[in-house]
């Protein structure tokens, strides 16, 4: 496939959570076209098996490659954790993922070498974040915590709710006991919980938002390879989903921080 700077960036996720990555990309790379794929009919992936997640990831990758994307971004931490190799092997274009971006940033900014990771059960069980952080620096002590209740709480819109606060306090208790100075938000949904999480964690702990770090990595990659869309223009955004669930528009706009238009349903 011929890679040209005019082609869109392909971004995919298990559902609409990956719109946090799209939002960060829109801010960092305002002239780039973006095609987003959210598997809203089959979300959540975070509680599914490795083989199921891998076969879904294969299907989505093939779909986006057919749409002539110039690169792929795995916006879903769960897919990145268990199926990033599957995606790489299929792809004729560069692939970035939120885990490598978040892990590298955490390894760079920790001072006391104590890092905490929050994620879905599939992400935490895969150990992918621990491996990625140890690749950068194997002296870092990593504490992980699966937070299965966060995704439904965020989708419910309970971003500043007593139930969410209590849940976060419970999840963070063992992680904070390790005296971490850096906390990775290892799931698409967690950036929306930043205010509550930073309040509980305290000012001394830095939160790593993988959506922002992968957007910066994307800009670096496109510029280094002469693939960036540099001229000032109105970008095209196209969203593919496998289902349009109730409250799709309002939840999606919360993630994106702007109106959600050009949504197409793919019938698989
Ligand atoms: N997108 C998933 C992630 O980042 C969260 C939702 C899910 O479980 O599918 O891990």
XYZ file of C-alpha atoms and ligand atoms in Angstrom:
278
model
C 0.000 0.000 0.000
C 1.252 3.498 -0.847
C 1.565 5.579 2.310
C 0.783 9.243 1.775
C 0.397 12.072 4.232
C -3.171 12.775 3.027
C -4.408 9.382 4.206
C -6.282 9.185 7.512
C -5.005 7.907 10.831
C -6.874 4.752 11.902
C -7.785 4.526 15.581
C -9.640 1.642 17.178
C -11.105 0.556 20.464
C -13.502 -1.966 21.964
C -16.178 0.754 22.175
C -16.360 4.492 22.523
C -13.697 4.865 25.235
C -11.004 5.258 22.559
C -12.516 8.639 21.734
C -10.280 9.953 24.545
C -7.375 9.138 22.204
C -9.158 10.764 19.235
C -9.667 13.883 21.347
C -5.968 14.035 22.218
C -5.060 13.502 18.527
C -7.400 16.290 17.407
C -5.647 18.644 19.804
C -2.101 17.562 18.943
C -2.605 17.063 15.165
C -5.475 19.355 14.140
C -5.117 18.899 10.354
C -5.098 15.100 10.258
C -8.069 13.069 9.024
C -9.100 10.336 11.466
C -11.112 7.159 10.997
C -12.275 5.692 14.281
C -13.605 2.184 14.825
C -15.472 1.327 18.050
C -16.768 -2.205 18.528
C -19.803 -1.018 20.490
C -21.761 -4.235 19.856
C -19.160 -6.395 21.598
C -17.773 -4.083 24.301
C -16.493 -4.677 26.981
C -13.345 -6.538 25.950
C -11.711 -6.139 29.381
C -13.411 -9.223 30.779
C -13.025 -11.432 27.649
C -10.434 -14.109 26.789
C -7.221 -13.539 24.844
C -8.395 -15.595 21.839
C -11.707 -13.726 21.568
C -10.019 -10.320 21.834
C -7.409 -11.372 19.236
C -10.013 -12.455 16.703
C -11.994 -9.207 17.152
C -8.763 -7.199 16.785
C -7.942 -9.037 13.531
C -11.336 -8.194 12.065
C -11.030 -4.492 12.977
C -7.449 -4.208 11.699
C -8.423 -5.675 8.321
C -11.376 -3.271 8.116
C -9.229 -0.190 8.784
C -6.469 -1.271 6.394
C -9.111 -1.492 3.654
C -9.826 2.180 4.369
C -6.269 3.148 3.383
C -5.138 4.363 6.796
C -1.525 5.574 6.916
C -1.016 4.236 10.429
C -2.944 2.437 13.153
C -3.369 3.387 16.788
C -4.586 0.753 19.212
C -6.478 3.066 21.562
C -7.788 0.218 23.703
C -5.462 -0.829 26.513
C -7.036 -4.288 26.609
C -6.408 -4.934 22.885
C -2.907 -3.482 23.208
C -2.235 -5.749 26.190
C -3.225 -9.039 24.619
C -3.288 -8.621 20.823
C -0.794 -5.938 19.769
C 1.439 -8.551 18.104
C -1.528 -9.882 16.113
C -2.222 -6.349 14.844
C 1.472 -5.682 14.051
C 1.749 -8.927 12.094
C -1.265 -8.066 9.940
C -0.417 -4.446 9.362
C 1.419 -2.973 6.393
C 1.449 0.454 8.102
C 3.057 1.580 11.399
C 1.185 0.630 14.577
C 1.300 2.502 17.893
C -0.444 1.540 21.080
C -1.414 3.182 24.338
C 0.505 0.739 26.534
C 3.968 1.393 25.124
C 3.314 5.133 25.157
C 2.077 5.136 28.777
C 4.770 2.769 30.048
C 7.602 4.779 28.500
C 6.291 8.023 29.966
C 5.901 6.462 33.426
C 9.438 5.058 33.315
C 10.742 8.490 32.332
C 8.972 10.566 34.976
C 9.118 8.379 38.098
C 11.714 9.604 40.569
C 11.390 7.017 43.327
C 10.916 4.130 40.839
C 7.559 3.151 42.311
C 4.846 3.075 39.641
C 1.182 2.097 39.928
C -0.947 0.819 37.040
C -4.747 0.777 36.906
C -6.501 -1.237 34.171
C -9.190 -3.728 33.218
C -8.793 -7.340 34.457
C -7.564 -8.494 30.995
C -4.958 -5.722 30.854
C -3.695 -6.347 34.381
C -3.660 -10.153 34.001
C -1.634 -9.887 30.783
C 1.248 -8.180 32.654
C 1.831 -6.117 29.510
C 2.373 -2.832 31.383
C 4.874 -4.432 33.770
C 6.823 -5.890 30.839
C 6.786 -2.579 28.945
C 7.963 -0.606 32.004
C 10.711 -3.142 32.749
C 11.891 -2.936 29.150
C 12.491 0.765 29.794
C 13.966 0.282 33.293
C 13.944 -3.014 35.140
C 14.687 -1.371 38.505
C 11.186 0.090 38.648
C 8.815 -1.536 41.106
C 5.338 -1.809 39.571
C 2.106 -2.265 41.522
C -0.971 -3.166 39.483
C -4.658 -2.980 40.252
C -7.590 -4.255 38.166
C -10.552 -1.860 38.396
C -13.487 -3.657 36.726
C -16.103 -1.259 38.125
C -14.612 1.893 36.605
C -15.768 1.275 33.000
C -19.493 0.958 33.861
C -19.280 3.900 36.282
C -17.777 6.153 33.602
C -20.297 5.010 30.989
C -23.048 5.807 33.487
C -21.629 9.318 33.683
C -20.862 9.034 37.406
C -17.645 10.963 37.132
C -18.080 12.832 40.396
C -20.376 10.557 42.376
C -19.985 9.194 45.931
C -20.129 5.603 44.626
C -17.271 6.304 42.230
C -15.280 8.054 44.956
C -15.677 5.094 47.348
C -14.819 2.610 44.596
C -11.713 4.586 43.665
C -10.631 4.787 47.312
C -10.892 0.988 47.592
C -8.962 0.344 44.377
C -6.261 2.863 45.194
C -5.674 1.750 48.790
C -3.187 -1.086 48.033
C -1.505 0.924 45.277
C -0.967 4.006 47.453
C 0.402 1.797 50.237
C 3.411 1.141 47.947
C 4.380 4.844 48.062
C 4.151 5.269 44.292
C 4.951 8.654 42.752
C 3.458 7.845 39.306
C 0.079 6.347 38.440
C -0.753 5.131 34.917
C -4.391 5.395 33.817
C -4.254 2.139 31.840
C -7.727 2.180 30.308
C -9.503 4.408 27.798
C -12.157 5.362 30.353
C -9.932 6.439 33.220
C -8.880 9.887 31.901
C -12.458 10.945 32.654
C -11.861 10.048 36.306
C -8.744 12.220 36.557
C -10.287 14.761 38.979
C -11.383 12.091 41.481
C -8.221 10.010 41.094
C -5.855 12.931 41.525
C -7.797 14.112 44.553
C -7.494 10.671 46.212
C -3.908 10.084 45.105
C -2.758 13.520 46.255
C -0.626 16.195 44.647
C 2.657 14.317 44.944
C 1.534 11.542 42.558
C 1.683 12.213 38.827
C -1.016 10.691 36.640
C -0.039 9.354 33.219
C -2.780 9.720 30.628
C -1.919 7.282 27.825
C -4.272 9.092 25.427
C -2.117 12.213 25.556
C 1.193 10.347 25.410
C 0.153 8.279 22.369
C -0.974 11.471 20.580
C 2.517 12.941 21.082
C 4.130 9.699 19.903
C 1.921 9.764 16.812
C 3.030 13.295 15.958
C 6.699 12.295 16.371
C 6.269 9.210 14.180
C 4.434 11.046 11.381
C 6.910 13.918 11.338
C 9.969 11.659 11.427
C 8.656 9.653 8.465
C 7.402 12.547 6.355
C 3.829 11.296 6.768
C 2.322 14.275 8.613
C -0.432 16.458 7.196
C 1.240 19.821 7.684
C -0.937 22.228 5.703
C -3.713 24.028 7.491
C -7.034 22.467 6.415
C -10.410 21.352 7.740
C -9.958 17.692 8.748
C -12.449 14.878 8.102
C -13.512 12.677 10.992
C -15.387 9.451 10.372
C -16.633 7.084 13.083
C -17.540 3.437 12.529
C -19.363 1.501 15.248
C -20.891 -1.973 15.309
C -23.985 -0.847 17.203
C -25.581 2.403 18.283
C -26.446 1.839 21.904
C -28.821 3.925 23.974
C -27.188 7.213 25.043
C -24.440 6.677 22.445
C -24.428 10.324 21.427
C -24.234 11.762 24.958
C -21.620 9.274 26.191
C -19.561 9.684 23.006
C -19.608 13.470 23.219
C -18.468 13.299 26.840
C -15.414 11.291 25.749
C -14.734 13.435 22.712
C -15.349 16.816 24.312
C -17.194 17.982 21.173
C -20.130 16.955 19.002
C -20.074 13.521 17.429
C -21.093 13.479 13.757
C -20.473 11.195 10.779
C -21.225 7.952 12.632
C -21.712 4.857 10.450
C -22.894 1.471 11.677
C -21.035 -1.593 10.363
C -23.149 -4.726 10.285
C -20.929 -7.688 11.042
N -11.256 0.112 26.007
C -11.021 -0.762 27.136
C -9.589 -0.511 27.661
O -8.979 0.503 27.418
C -12.041 -0.548 28.236
C -13.434 -1.051 27.885
C -13.465 -2.544 27.684
O -13.349 -3.303 28.668
O -13.633 -2.963 26.539
O -9.071 -1.352 28.346
